[in-house]
């Protein structure tokens, strides 16, 4: 079998110390193959966002390991960690806000700027990403003036502008009406199918979870069901 793109072994994550310590993840293990679409589901407070932050190397586990293509990620620090995240991952998080006063294009090309891509190439790739999301006509508009669905599509354009191997989406359709949510879903699954991008989606939406190849059920910080493990 090919090396999993992500391999998680006995991951624990605790917040706070002493009396205030809270164990948000209590020993989670699973492997994900490149190109899989994986829903992370469970009740509010069960640890879904915590798990996604650990997978996306935004937060270090308290113990346990996260391997990215077989390489231990805990050794990555500072610049190397930022480069790995910026090059390999795309983020569709509601809390990763757009800069309202910057234009749509400026928001989308931010990861390329961080990666040191030249101005002309940034513009070319930014416009291509916006065209994929049917937002090229809004490139010069300020992000603050977009509709909710357009903002979410801008966030997706920014997530894919770097040709990421993995997209992490936390409640990507949470604040959208069902029609706009369906458009955003189709875009994410299109990227997964057509470009082989591995997709992690945290969601409370059962239909969205069912569209994924695999569902990981989190309860009180534990992985209590893995639909792939059941099916195989
Ligand atoms: N920085 C923090 N400090 C202390 N506790 C935290 C912190 N972040 C999360 N928690 C706690 O860890 C638990 C898991 O939080 P998490 O955000 O992962 O839940 P979730 O499954 O994403 O919930 P939701 O569906 O409501 O988004 C919760 O009980 C939360 O209160
Ligand atoms: Mg959450």
XYZ file of C-alpha atoms and ligand atoms in Angstrom:
264
model
C 0.000 0.000 0.000
C 1.177 3.534 -0.767
C 2.343 5.696 2.117
C -0.700 7.422 3.657
C -0.733 11.164 3.041
C -1.590 11.575 6.706
C -0.988 9.086 9.472
C -2.195 9.881 12.978
C -1.081 7.741 15.915
C -2.423 8.013 19.475
C -2.897 11.778 19.318
C -3.787 13.490 22.572
C -4.509 17.197 22.895
C -5.076 18.901 26.234
C -5.839 22.534 26.872
C -4.933 24.317 30.110
C -3.071 22.932 33.115
C -3.726 21.371 36.512
C -7.307 21.878 37.677
C -8.138 23.615 34.415
C -6.790 20.894 32.171
C -9.222 19.681 29.550
C -8.471 16.641 27.403
C -9.992 17.491 24.018
C -8.412 14.501 22.197
C -7.777 11.297 24.140
C -5.825 9.038 21.789
C -6.897 9.180 18.154
C -5.327 7.020 15.414
C -6.093 6.644 11.691
C -4.454 6.752 8.264
C -5.738 8.628 5.230
C -4.749 7.779 1.667
C -4.037 10.523 -0.851
C -7.198 11.542 -2.729
C -9.662 10.426 -0.053
C -12.486 12.693 1.073
C -12.975 12.448 4.815
C -15.796 13.918 6.900
C -15.089 14.571 10.577
C -18.402 14.448 12.404
C -19.664 14.509 15.975
C -21.482 16.667 18.509
C -20.503 20.222 19.364
C -17.469 20.175 21.662
C -16.480 16.603 20.729
C -13.068 17.687 19.403
C -13.565 17.986 15.624
C -11.952 21.391 15.157
C -9.190 20.448 17.586
C -8.440 17.372 15.479
C -8.477 19.369 12.249
C -6.095 21.972 13.706
C -3.702 19.195 14.696
C -3.925 17.555 11.236
C -3.317 20.908 9.547
C -0.261 21.546 11.746
C -1.852 24.685 13.151
C -1.595 23.237 16.632
C 0.810 20.618 18.023
C -0.586 17.535 19.749
C 0.196 17.171 23.463
C 1.402 13.658 22.636
C 1.231 11.218 19.748
C 2.367 11.719 16.178
C 1.148 13.148 12.897
C 3.074 11.947 9.832
C 2.774 13.812 6.546
C 3.673 11.370 3.754
C 5.559 9.305 6.288
C 7.565 12.237 7.682
C 7.265 13.150 11.350
C 5.833 16.686 11.557
C 6.764 17.454 15.179
C 10.317 18.218 14.047
C 9.117 21.012 11.776
C 9.573 24.433 13.334
C 9.211 28.067 12.346
C 9.926 28.704 8.676
C 9.931 25.040 7.665
C 6.541 24.543 9.296
C 5.097 27.628 7.599
C 6.452 26.555 4.213
C 5.023 23.045 4.576
C 1.594 24.416 5.523
C 1.629 27.038 2.812
C 2.780 24.646 0.075
C 0.789 21.536 0.963
C -2.459 22.761 2.518
C -5.409 24.907 1.574
C -7.719 26.207 4.301
C -11.441 26.843 4.136
C -12.060 27.995 7.693
C -14.708 30.496 8.685
C -12.362 32.076 11.183
C -9.743 32.647 8.466
C -11.380 35.880 7.483
C -10.754 37.763 4.343
C -9.145 41.182 4.631
C -12.195 43.315 3.937
C -10.384 46.396 2.681
C -8.176 44.422 0.292
C -9.490 43.394 -3.110
C -10.726 39.895 -3.855
C -7.609 39.237 -5.958
C -5.273 40.502 -3.220
C -6.928 38.156 -0.732
C -6.636 35.187 -3.083
C -2.949 35.672 -3.912
C -1.833 36.048 -0.295
C -0.488 32.446 -0.080
C 1.545 33.064 -3.267
C 2.978 36.246 -1.789
C 4.006 34.320 1.322
C 5.577 31.676 -0.942
C 7.621 34.348 -2.730
C 5.958 33.959 -6.141
C 6.598 36.947 -8.455
C 3.990 39.607 -9.134
C 2.979 38.637 -12.698
C 2.768 34.945 -11.848
C 0.721 35.758 -8.719
C -1.750 37.698 -10.794
C -1.987 34.988 -13.448
C -2.598 32.200 -10.935
C -4.915 34.329 -8.799
C -7.093 35.179 -11.787
C -7.128 31.515 -12.872
C -8.324 30.474 -9.400
C -10.992 33.177 -9.416
C -12.135 32.082 -12.885
C -12.591 28.517 -11.584
C -14.891 29.911 -8.909
C -16.647 32.215 -11.407
C -15.467 35.255 -9.500
C -13.057 36.798 -12.012
C -15.460 39.695 -12.567
C -15.147 40.538 -8.848
C -11.317 40.528 -8.751
C -11.043 44.280 -8.158
C -13.928 44.565 -5.685
C -13.202 44.951 -2.002
C -13.827 41.680 -0.195
C -16.071 43.433 2.322
C -18.645 44.108 -0.417
C -19.106 40.475 -1.451
C -22.130 38.352 -0.586
C -21.682 35.502 1.904
C -21.477 32.860 -0.823
C -19.022 34.962 -2.828
C -16.844 35.354 0.273
C -16.854 31.604 0.781
C -15.926 31.056 -2.878
C -13.112 33.607 -2.472
C -11.835 31.620 0.518
C -11.889 28.474 -1.659
C -10.039 30.292 -4.464
C -7.401 31.292 -1.914
C -7.271 27.681 -0.654
C -6.558 26.281 -4.115
C -4.281 28.980 -5.562
C -1.187 27.123 -4.321
C -2.225 23.766 -5.840
C -2.454 22.191 -2.390
C -2.348 18.425 -1.828
C -4.843 18.654 1.035
C -7.780 20.989 1.652
C -9.047 21.401 5.205
C -12.579 22.764 5.462
C -14.265 23.484 8.802
C -18.028 23.917 8.355
C -17.563 25.190 4.777
C -21.292 25.504 4.205
C -22.310 26.417 7.761
C -23.318 30.016 7.098
C -24.707 29.565 3.596
C -28.217 29.038 2.262
C -28.746 25.538 0.862
C -28.380 26.534 -2.814
C -25.099 28.401 -2.251
C -23.927 25.646 0.101
C -24.515 23.101 -2.670
C -22.365 25.161 -5.077
C -19.538 25.329 -2.522
C -19.834 21.563 -1.885
C -19.701 20.773 -5.596
C -16.559 22.883 -5.953
C -14.836 21.076 -3.078
C -15.755 17.603 -4.362
C -14.789 18.641 -7.903
C -11.298 19.529 -6.641
C -11.162 16.202 -4.830
C -12.230 14.131 -7.844
C -10.581 15.987 -10.703
C -7.327 17.024 -9.048
C -6.984 14.212 -6.510
C -6.810 16.731 -3.668
C -7.344 15.035 -0.323
C -10.291 16.637 1.440
C -11.017 16.891 5.159
C -14.388 18.402 6.043
C -15.710 19.110 9.513
C -19.466 19.315 9.239
C -22.785 18.985 11.036
C -24.495 18.488 7.681
C -25.329 14.798 7.267
C -25.763 15.027 3.508
C -22.339 16.603 3.117
C -20.822 13.930 5.385
C -22.467 11.177 3.317
C -20.908 12.515 0.116
C -17.446 11.874 1.541
C -15.618 8.572 0.934
C -15.256 8.167 4.658
C -16.707 9.449 7.932
C -14.780 9.708 11.193
C -17.115 10.000 14.184
C -15.588 11.826 17.144
C -17.154 11.563 20.593
C -15.620 13.123 23.716
C -12.174 13.240 22.145
C -12.194 9.655 20.859
C -12.617 8.205 17.378
C -15.636 5.974 17.991
C -16.445 4.980 14.417
C -14.568 4.984 11.122
C -16.853 4.215 8.188
C -13.870 3.085 6.068
C -12.853 0.561 8.714
C -16.439 -0.750 8.836
C -16.728 -1.036 5.061
C -13.431 -2.850 4.388
N -8.166 26.913 23.539
C -8.933 26.130 24.297
N -8.847 26.128 25.637
C -9.599 25.335 26.413
N -10.512 24.472 25.927
C -10.665 24.417 24.598
C -9.888 25.242 23.705
N -10.270 24.963 22.434
C -11.215 24.012 22.535
N -11.459 23.687 23.826
C -12.425 22.682 24.307
O -12.132 21.445 23.674
C -13.340 20.783 23.315
C -13.333 20.482 21.824
O -13.430 21.706 21.110
P -13.568 21.735 19.539
O -13.501 23.153 19.119
O -12.588 20.794 18.961
O -15.045 21.149 19.332
P -15.878 20.884 17.999
O -16.144 19.423 17.935
O -15.190 21.509 16.848
O -17.253 21.640 18.325
P -18.227 22.524 17.368
O -19.027 21.540 16.588
O -19.071 23.260 18.363
O -17.381 23.418 16.512
C -14.489 21.679 23.769
O -14.976 21.205 25.003
C -13.836 23.043 23.915
O -14.481 23.789 24.914
Mg -15.625 23.174 15.614
